[in-house]
Short mmCIF file of C-alpha atoms in Angstrom, two decimals:
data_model
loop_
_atom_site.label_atom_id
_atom_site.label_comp_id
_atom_site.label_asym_id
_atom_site.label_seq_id
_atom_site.Cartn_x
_atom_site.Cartn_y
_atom_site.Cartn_z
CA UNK A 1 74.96 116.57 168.54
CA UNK A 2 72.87 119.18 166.53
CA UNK A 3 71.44 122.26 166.96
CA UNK A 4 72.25 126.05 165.53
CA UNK A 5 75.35 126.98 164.13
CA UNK A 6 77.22 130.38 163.09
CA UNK A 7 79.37 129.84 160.13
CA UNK A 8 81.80 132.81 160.15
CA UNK A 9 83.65 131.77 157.24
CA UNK A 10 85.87 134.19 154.49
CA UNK A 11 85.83 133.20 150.93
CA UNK A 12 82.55 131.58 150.68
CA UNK A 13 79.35 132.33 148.23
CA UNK A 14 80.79 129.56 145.36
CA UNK A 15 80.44 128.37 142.85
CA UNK A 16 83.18 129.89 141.46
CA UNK A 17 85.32 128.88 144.30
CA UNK A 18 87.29 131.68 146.14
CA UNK A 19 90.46 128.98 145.75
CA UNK A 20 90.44 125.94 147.79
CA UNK A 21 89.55 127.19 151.34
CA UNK A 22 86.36 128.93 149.37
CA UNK A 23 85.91 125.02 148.42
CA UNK A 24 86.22 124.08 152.22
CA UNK A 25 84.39 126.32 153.48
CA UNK A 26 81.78 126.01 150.95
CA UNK A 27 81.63 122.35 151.36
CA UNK A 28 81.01 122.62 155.59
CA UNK A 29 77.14 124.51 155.19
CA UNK A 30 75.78 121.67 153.07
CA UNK A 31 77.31 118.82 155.26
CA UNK A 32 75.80 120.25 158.74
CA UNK A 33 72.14 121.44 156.80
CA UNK A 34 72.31 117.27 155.87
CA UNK A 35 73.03 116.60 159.42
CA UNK A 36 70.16 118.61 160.50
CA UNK A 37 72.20 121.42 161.91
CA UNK A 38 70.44 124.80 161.97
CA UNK A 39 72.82 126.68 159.54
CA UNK A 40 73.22 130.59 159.81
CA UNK A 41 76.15 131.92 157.76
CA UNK A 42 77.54 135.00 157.84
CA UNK A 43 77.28 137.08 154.26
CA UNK A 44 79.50 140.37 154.17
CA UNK A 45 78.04 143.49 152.84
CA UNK A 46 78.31 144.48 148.97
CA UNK A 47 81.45 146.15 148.72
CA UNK A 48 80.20 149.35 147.14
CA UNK A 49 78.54 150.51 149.60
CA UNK A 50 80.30 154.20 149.88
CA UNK A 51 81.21 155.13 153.40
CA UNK A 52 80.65 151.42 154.93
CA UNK A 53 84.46 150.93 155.51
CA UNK A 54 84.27 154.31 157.92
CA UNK A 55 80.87 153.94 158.94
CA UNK A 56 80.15 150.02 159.13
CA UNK A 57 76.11 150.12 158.88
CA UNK A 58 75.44 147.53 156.64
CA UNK A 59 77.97 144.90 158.71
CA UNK A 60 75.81 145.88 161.80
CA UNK A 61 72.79 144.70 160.76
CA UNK A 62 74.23 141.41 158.94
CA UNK A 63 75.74 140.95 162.31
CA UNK A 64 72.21 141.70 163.87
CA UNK A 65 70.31 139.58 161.27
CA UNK A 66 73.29 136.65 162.39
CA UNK A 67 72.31 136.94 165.96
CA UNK A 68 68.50 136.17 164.98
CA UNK A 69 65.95 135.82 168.00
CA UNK A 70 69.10 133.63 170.13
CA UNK A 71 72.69 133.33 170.45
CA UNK A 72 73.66 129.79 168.16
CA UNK A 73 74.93 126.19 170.06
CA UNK A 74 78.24 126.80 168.02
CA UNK A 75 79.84 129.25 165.77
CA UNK A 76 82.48 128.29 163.49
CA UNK A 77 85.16 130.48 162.64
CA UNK A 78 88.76 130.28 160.61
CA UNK A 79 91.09 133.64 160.93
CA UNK A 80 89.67 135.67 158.47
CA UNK A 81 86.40 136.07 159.95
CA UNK A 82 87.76 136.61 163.00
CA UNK A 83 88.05 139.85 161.12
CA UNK A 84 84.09 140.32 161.55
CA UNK A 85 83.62 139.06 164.90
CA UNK A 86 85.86 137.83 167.69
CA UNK A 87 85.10 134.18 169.24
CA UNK A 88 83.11 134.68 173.14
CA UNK A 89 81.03 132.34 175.49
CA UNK A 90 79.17 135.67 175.75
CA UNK A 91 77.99 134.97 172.12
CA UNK A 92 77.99 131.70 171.64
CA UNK A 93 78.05 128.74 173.43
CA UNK A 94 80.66 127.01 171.99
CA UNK A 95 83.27 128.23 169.48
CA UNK A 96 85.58 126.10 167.04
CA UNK A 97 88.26 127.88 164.99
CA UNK A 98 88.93 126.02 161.41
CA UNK A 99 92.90 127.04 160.47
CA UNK A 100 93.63 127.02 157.14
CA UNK A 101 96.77 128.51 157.80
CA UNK A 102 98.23 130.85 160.68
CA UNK A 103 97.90 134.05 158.44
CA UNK A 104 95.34 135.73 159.55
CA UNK A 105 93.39 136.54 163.06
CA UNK A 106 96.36 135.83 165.17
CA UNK A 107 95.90 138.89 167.77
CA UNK A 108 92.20 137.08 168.34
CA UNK A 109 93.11 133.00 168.54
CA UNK A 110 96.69 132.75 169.75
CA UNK A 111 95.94 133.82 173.38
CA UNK A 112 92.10 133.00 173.62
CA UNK A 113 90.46 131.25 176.15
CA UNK A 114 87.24 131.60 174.44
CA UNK A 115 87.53 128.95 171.93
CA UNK A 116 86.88 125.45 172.79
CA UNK A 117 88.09 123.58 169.70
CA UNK A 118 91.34 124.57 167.21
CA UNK A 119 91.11 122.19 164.30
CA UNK A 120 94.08 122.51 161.56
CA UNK A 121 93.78 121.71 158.43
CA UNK A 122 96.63 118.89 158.56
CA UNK A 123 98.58 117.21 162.04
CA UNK A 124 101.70 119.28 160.71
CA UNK A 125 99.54 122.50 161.58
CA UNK A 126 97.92 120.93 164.41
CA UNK A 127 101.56 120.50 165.88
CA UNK A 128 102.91 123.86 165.12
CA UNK A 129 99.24 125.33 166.46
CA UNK A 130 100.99 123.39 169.47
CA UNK A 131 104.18 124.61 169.48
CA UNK A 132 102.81 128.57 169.36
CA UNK A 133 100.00 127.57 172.18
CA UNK A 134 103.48 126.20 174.18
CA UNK A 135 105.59 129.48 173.63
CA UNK A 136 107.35 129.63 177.21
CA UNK A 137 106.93 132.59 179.57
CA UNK A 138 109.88 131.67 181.75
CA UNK A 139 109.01 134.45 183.73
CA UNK A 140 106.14 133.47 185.16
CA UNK A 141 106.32 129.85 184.50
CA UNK A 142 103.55 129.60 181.96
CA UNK A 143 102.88 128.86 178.23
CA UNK A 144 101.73 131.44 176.28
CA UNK A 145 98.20 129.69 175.83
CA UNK A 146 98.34 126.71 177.93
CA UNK A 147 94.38 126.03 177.55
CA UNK A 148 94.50 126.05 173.59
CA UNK A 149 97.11 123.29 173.94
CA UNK A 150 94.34 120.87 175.08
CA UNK A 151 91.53 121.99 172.65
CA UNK A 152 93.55 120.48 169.52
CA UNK A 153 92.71 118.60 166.68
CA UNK A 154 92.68 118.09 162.84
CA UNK A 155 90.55 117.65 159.92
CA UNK A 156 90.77 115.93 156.78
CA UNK A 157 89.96 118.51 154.20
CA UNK A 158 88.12 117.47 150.72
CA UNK A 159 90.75 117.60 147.80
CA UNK A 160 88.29 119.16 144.88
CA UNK A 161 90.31 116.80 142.10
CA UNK A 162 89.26 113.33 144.43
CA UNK A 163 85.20 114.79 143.25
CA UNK A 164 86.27 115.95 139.87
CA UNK A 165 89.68 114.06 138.78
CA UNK A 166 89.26 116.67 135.60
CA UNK A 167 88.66 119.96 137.16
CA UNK A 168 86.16 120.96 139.50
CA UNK A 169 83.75 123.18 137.20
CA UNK A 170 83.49 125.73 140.27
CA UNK A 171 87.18 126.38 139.69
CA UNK A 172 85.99 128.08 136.57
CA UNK A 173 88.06 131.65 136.95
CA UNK A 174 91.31 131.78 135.15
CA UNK A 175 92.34 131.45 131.61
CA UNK A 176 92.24 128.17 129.10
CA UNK A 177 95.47 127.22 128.13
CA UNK A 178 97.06 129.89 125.78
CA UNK A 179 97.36 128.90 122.14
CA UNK A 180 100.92 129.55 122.53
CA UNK A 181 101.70 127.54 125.47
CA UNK A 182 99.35 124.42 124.13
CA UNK A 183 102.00 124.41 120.67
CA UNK A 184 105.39 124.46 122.88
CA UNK A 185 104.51 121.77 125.20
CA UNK A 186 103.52 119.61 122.05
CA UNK A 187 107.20 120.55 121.05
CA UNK A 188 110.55 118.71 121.14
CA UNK A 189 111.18 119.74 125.10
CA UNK A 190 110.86 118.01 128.28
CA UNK A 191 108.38 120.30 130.31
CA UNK A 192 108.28 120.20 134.37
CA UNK A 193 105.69 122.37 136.53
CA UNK A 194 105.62 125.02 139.40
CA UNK A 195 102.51 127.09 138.49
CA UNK A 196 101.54 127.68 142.28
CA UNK A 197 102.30 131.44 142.42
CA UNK A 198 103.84 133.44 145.24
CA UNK A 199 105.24 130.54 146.85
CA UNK A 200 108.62 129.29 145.33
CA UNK A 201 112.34 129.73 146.35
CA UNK A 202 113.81 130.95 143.43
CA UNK A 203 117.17 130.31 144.41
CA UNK A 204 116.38 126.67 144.93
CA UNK A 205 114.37 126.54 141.63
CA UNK A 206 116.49 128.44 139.26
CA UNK A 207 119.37 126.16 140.44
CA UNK A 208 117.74 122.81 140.29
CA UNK A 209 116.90 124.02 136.30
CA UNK A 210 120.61 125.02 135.73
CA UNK A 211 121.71 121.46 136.99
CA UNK A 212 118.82 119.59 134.43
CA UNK A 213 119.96 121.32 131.35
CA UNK A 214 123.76 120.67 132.28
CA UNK A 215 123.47 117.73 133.28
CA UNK A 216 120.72 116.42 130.47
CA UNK A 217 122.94 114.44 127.82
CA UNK A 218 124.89 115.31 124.79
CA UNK A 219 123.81 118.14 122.31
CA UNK A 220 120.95 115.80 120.81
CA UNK A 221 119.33 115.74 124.10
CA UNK A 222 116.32 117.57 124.49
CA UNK A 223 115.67 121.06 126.75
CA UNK A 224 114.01 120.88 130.03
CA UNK A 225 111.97 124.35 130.80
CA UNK A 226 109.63 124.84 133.62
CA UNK A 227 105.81 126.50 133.12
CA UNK A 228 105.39 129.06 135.96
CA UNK A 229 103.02 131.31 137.04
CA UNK A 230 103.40 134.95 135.60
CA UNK A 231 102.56 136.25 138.88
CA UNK A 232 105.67 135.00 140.15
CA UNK A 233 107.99 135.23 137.70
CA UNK A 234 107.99 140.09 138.59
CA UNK A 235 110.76 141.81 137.02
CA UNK A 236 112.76 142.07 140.29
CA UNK A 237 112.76 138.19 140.27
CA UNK A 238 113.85 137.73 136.50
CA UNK A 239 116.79 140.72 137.19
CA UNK A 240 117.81 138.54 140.27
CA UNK A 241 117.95 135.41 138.40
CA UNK A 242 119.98 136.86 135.29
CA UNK A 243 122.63 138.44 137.44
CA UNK A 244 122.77 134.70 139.07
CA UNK A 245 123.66 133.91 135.84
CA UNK A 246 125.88 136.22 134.41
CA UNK A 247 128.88 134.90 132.91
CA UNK A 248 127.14 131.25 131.98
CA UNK A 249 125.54 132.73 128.67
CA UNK A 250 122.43 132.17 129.83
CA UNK A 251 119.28 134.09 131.04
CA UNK A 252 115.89 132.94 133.44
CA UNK A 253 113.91 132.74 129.86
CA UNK A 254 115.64 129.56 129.05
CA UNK A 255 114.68 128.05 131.99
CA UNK A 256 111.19 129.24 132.54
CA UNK A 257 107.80 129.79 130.39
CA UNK A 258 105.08 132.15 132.40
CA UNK A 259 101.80 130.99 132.27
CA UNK A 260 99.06 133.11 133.61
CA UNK A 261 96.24 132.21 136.16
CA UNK A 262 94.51 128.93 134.82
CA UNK A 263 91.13 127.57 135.31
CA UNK A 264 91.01 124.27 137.24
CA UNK A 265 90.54 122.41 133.80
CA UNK A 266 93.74 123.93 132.22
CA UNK A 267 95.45 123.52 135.05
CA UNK A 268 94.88 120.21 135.12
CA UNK A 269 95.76 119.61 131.43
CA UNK A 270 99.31 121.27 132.01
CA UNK A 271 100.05 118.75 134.98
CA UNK A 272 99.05 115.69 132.87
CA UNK A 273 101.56 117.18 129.80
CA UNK A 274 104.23 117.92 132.33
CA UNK A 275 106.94 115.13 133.24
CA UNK A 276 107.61 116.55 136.97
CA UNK A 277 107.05 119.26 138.91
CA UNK A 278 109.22 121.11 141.51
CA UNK A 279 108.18 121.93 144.69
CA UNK A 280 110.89 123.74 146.68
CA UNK A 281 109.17 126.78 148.22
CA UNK A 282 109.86 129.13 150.82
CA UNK A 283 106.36 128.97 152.03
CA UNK A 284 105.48 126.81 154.44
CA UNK A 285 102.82 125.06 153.36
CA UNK A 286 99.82 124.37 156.25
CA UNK A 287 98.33 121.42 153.98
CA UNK A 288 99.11 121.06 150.30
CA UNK A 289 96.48 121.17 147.44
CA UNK A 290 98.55 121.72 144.37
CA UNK A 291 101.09 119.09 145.26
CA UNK A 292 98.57 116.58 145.60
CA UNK A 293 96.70 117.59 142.65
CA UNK A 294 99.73 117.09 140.59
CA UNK A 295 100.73 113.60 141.80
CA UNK A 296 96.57 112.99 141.35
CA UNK A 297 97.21 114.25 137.52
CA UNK A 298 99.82 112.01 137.10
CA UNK A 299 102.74 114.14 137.71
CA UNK A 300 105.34 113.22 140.51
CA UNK A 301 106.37 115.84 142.51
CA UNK A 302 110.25 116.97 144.08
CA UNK A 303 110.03 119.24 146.81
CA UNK A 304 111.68 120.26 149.74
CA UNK A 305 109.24 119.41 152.32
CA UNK A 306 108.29 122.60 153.50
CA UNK A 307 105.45 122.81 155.35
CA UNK A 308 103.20 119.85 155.18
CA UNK A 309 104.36 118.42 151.86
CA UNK A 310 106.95 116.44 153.73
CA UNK A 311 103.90 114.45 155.22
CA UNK A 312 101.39 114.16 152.58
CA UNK A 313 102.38 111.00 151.03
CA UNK A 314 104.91 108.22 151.95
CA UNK A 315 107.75 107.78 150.45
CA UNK A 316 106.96 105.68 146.75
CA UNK A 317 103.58 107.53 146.03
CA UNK A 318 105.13 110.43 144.11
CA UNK A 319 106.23 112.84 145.79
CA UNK A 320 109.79 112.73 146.62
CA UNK A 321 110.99 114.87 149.12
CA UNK A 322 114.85 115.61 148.71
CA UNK A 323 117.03 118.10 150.63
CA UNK A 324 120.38 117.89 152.09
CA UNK A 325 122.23 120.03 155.31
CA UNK A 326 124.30 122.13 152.04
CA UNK A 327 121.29 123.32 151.07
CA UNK A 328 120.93 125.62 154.32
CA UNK A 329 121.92 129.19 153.85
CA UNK A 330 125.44 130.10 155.43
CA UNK A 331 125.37 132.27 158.27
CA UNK A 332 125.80 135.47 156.01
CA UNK A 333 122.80 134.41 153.93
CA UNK A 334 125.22 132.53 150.95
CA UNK A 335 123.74 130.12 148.85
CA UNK A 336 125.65 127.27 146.88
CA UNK A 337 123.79 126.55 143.48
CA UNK A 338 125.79 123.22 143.57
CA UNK A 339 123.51 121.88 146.60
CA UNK A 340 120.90 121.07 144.32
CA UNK A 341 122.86 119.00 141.50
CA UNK A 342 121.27 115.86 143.42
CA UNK A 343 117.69 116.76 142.34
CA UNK A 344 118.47 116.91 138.85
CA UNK A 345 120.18 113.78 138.49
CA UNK A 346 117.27 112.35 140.76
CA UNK A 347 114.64 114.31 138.50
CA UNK A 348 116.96 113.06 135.53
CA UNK A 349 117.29 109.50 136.63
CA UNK A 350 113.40 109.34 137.10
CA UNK A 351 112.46 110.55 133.40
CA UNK A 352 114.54 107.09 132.45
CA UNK A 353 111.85 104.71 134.07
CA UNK A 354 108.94 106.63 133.18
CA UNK A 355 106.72 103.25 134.05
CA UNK A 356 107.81 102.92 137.46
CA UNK A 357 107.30 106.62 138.40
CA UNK A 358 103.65 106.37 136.86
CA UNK A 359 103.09 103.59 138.59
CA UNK A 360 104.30 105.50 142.23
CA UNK A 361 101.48 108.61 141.33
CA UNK A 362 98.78 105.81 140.96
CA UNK A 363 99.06 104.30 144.03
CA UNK A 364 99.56 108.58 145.82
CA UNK A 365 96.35 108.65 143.78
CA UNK A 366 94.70 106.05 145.44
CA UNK A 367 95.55 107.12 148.93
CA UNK A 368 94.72 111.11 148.13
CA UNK A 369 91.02 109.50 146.67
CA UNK A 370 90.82 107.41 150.03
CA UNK A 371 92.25 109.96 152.69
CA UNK A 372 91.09 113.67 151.32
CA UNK A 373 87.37 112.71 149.77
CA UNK A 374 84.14 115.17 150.49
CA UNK A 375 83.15 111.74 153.30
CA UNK A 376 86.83 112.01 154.68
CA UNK A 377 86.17 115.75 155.67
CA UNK A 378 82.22 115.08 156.52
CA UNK A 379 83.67 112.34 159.22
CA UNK A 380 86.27 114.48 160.80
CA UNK A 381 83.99 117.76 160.83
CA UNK A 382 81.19 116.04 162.49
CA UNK A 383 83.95 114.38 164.71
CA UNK A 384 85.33 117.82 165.72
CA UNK A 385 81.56 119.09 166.85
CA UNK A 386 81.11 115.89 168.82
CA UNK A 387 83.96 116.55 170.86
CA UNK A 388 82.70 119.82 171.72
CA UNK A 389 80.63 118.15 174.30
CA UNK A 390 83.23 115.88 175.85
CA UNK A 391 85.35 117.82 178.67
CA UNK A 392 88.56 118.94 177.68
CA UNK A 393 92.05 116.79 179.06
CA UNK A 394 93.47 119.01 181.98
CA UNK A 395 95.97 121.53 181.26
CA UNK A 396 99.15 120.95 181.59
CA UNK A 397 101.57 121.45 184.40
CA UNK A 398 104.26 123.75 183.09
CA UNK A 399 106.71 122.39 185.38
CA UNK A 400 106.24 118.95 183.90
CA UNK A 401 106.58 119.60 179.75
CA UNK A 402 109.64 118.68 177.94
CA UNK A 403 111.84 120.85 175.68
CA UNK A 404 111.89 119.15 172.44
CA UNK A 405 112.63 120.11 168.67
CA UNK A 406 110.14 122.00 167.20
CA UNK A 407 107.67 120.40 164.65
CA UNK A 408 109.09 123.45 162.26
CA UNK A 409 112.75 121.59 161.96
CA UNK A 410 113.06 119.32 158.97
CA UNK A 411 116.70 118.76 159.75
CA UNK A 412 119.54 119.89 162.08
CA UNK A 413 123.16 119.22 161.39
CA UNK A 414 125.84 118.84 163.81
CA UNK A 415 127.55 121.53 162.05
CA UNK A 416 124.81 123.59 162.79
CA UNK A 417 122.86 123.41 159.10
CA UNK A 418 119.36 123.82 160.48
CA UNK A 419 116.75 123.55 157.19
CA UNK A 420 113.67 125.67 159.52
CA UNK A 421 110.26 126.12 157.89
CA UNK A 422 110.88 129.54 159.80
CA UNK A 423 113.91 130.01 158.59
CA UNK A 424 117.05 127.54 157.09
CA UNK A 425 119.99 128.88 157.85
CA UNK A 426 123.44 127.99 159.62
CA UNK A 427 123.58 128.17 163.09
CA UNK A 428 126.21 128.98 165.59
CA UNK A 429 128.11 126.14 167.30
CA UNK A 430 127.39 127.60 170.53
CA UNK A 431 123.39 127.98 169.53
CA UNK A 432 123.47 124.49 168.08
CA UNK A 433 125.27 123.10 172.08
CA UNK A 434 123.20 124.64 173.77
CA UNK A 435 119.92 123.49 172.02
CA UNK A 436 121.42 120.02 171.99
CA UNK A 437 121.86 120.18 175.86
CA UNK A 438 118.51 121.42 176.33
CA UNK A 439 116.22 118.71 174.54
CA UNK A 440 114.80 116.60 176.59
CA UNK A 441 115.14 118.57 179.97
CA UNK A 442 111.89 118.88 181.89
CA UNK A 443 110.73 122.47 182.44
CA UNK A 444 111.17 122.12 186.31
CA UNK A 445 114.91 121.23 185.90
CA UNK A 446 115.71 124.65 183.65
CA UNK A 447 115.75 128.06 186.16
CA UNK A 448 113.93 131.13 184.78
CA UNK A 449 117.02 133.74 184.72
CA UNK A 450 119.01 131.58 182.98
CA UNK A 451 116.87 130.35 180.32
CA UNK A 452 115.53 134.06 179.61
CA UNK A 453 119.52 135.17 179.07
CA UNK A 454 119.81 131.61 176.53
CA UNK A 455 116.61 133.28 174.57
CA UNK A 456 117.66 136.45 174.61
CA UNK A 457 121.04 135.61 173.20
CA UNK A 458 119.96 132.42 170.67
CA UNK A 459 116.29 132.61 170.12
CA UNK A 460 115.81 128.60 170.35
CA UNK A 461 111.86 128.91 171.33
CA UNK A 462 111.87 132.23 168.97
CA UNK A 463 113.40 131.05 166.19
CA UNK A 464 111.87 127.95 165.46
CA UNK A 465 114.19 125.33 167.27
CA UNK A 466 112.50 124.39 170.37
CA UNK A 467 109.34 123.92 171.94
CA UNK A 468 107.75 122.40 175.08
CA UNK A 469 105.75 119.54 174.75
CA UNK A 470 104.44 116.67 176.98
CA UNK A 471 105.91 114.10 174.99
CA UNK A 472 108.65 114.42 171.76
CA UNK A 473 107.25 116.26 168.42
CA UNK A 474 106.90 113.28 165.70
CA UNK A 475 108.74 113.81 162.78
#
């Protein structure tokens, strides 16, 4: 299949790279224009353009200059530029949506019938793009989107280190490595990583820190400090962090060392100095670039799983994924710092046998070069167009689909610990019964009125705990 094709992409115009989904996005042009697809991509307006956020001119006629003498084959979207222009038949002929995420667009994708093709960026995403597509409407006996839970798939994006182990040079924004920064990881210290910014659970991290210093040896036993991003590390989160500690004599600074935004390169550099990173986020991650990037640099990787890094690598290619049921929030949002003693003397026992774990990122290395290369993605994007032409699998019977856990749980504890990528927390024992009674129950089996009273009162489908699927959610 080829013929014309609306790209209706955000974050594109690199080199430099607008992050990685400017890299993506970037990257999809040049693989249909080699595939003798007739490209047409959308290019926003200058942004100094005066009134053009009140009176949107200059979009119109990039718009009009997109349409060109006939409406394209395809147009390819992801949310952002939905922004610009909704997916319709009465547009195109066929529309795919790209997800890099669920951020942005919703009120135009989650209830569309217009779009023939939703491609995640990872199966994780593709599942939870399922379980939002299978929200129930008990009601009227209906998912919420019951024709975008047949149009489903997933793509294997291009991980920029697998073309340029060293740094992408289109990743050229952001600093070099500060003088500074360059003469204390040379020091007498044992330096870990979690420079992604905006995305870490400070609670989690601040604790897992405490435990590595305690826990580290004798007084002749080096420090352990973590490089962070300065972003990150705001003055509401240092004031948190020190009143966490008040009364052990110590303070967030001798724990962490904030780094500002780094080029590709640097980045890079930091990873191969560092002996471990830490992972455990809040943010639920849709695929995972900096996690693999750090195992790729040599670097294993502890994390909680959230998101997609719980399904990036097996087990043994380094990135070990470690979380217990104690490290769920009580019911009154309580934390115990003490959950996280196990990843330090993990973390701790790992610096010992530094062979071994180098010898685990080589072989995650190996699988990230063979599963997220620039021909990976090319394969699955031309994939995705091809099955625009194939009819779509019937949708499904409502009555028929199975309550099962939702792909968002990465565990649930009889005591009623859930650890959510919506939200971890302890459940009630009556929420937790009730859930358990439900799984498995076709939908036919479950009456409306009282299954609209069990929402109301427990938010299992709202809250992240159940969903309806055909078959049960893989783990």
């Amino acid at each position: 299949m080829a013929g014309s094709i609306a790209l209706m992409l955000s974050k594109t115009g690199g080199p430099p790279f607008h992050g990685s989904v400017g890299y993506v996005n970037d990257t999809i042009g040049t693989i249909l224009a080699r595939h003798r697809w007739r490209v047409r991509a959308f290019e926003p307006p200058r942004s100094d353009l005066g009134e053009e956020a009140m009176l949107p001119f200059a979009l119109s006629a990039r718009l009009a200059a997109l349409d060109a003498s006939s409406a394209p084959d395809v147009a390819l979207f992801d949310g952002a530029g939905t922004s610009i222009r909704a997916p319709s038949r009465g547009w195109s002929r066929r529309n795919l949506m790209l997800y890099h995420g669920l951020a942005y667009g919703t009120g135009v994708w989650m209830t569309s019938r217009d779009i023939d093709l939703h491609c995640a960026n990872s199966p994780y995403l593709e599942r939870t793009l399922h379980a939002t597509f299978a929200f129930p409407n008990w009601h009227r006996r209906s998912c919420l989107n019951p024709h975008g839970m047949r149009a489903l798939t997933s793509l294997q994006l291009p991980v920029p280190c697998v073309e340029s182990p060293d740094g992408h040079p289109g990743f050229g924004y952001g600093a070099d490595i500060p003088p500074q920064i360059l003469r204390r990881i040379e020091g007498d210290l044992v330096w870990g990583h979690a420079l992604q910014p905006g995305k870490q659970d400070w609670f989690a991290t601040l604790s897992v820190m405490y435990w590595l210093n305690e826990l580290r040896g004798g007084p002749s036993a080096k420090g352990i400090k973590l490089l962070v991003s300065e972003s990150s590390l705001t003055l509401d989160a240092r004031r948190a962090m020190d009143a966490m500690l008040a009364g052990s004599g110590r303070s967030c600074d001798d724990y962490f060392v904030p780094v500002p935004n780094l080029n590709q390169r640097a980045l890079f550099r930091l990873m191969r100095s560092s002996h471990f990173a830490l992972a455990y986020n809040r943010f639920p991650e849709p695929f995972g670039f900096y996690v693999l990037e750090s195992v790729h640099n040599g670097c294993p990787v502890y994390t909680n799983g959230v998101g997609n890094n719980r399904f990036l690598l097996p087990p043994g290619n380094g990135i070990t994924v470690l979380e217990t049921p104690a490290m769920a929030a009580q019911a009154d949002g309580r934390q115990d710092p003490a959950a996280y003693r196990c990843v330090a003397e993990r973390i701790l026992g790992d610096l010992g046998q530094r062979d071994a774990i180098a010898g685990q990122c080589r072989r995650g290395a190996a699988l990230i070069d063979e599963r997220w290369s620039v021909a990976a993605f090319e394969r699955s994007l031309l994939a995705a167009l091809d099955r625009l032409e194939h009819p779509l699998p019937p949708e499904p019977d409502f009555e028929t689909l199975q309550v099962q856990l939702s792909p968002l749980v990465r565990s649930l504890d009889p005591s009623g610990r859930s650890l959510n990528d919506y939200a971890s927390t302890t459940l009630r024992p009556e929420t937790v019964a009730l859930a358990t009674q439900l799984l498995g129950q076709r939908c036919a089996d479950l009456a409306s009125e009282e299954m609209e009273r069990i929402e109301a009162g427990h938010r299992l489908f709202a809250g992240g705990l159940l969903t309806l699927s055909t078959a049960p959610v893989p783990p």
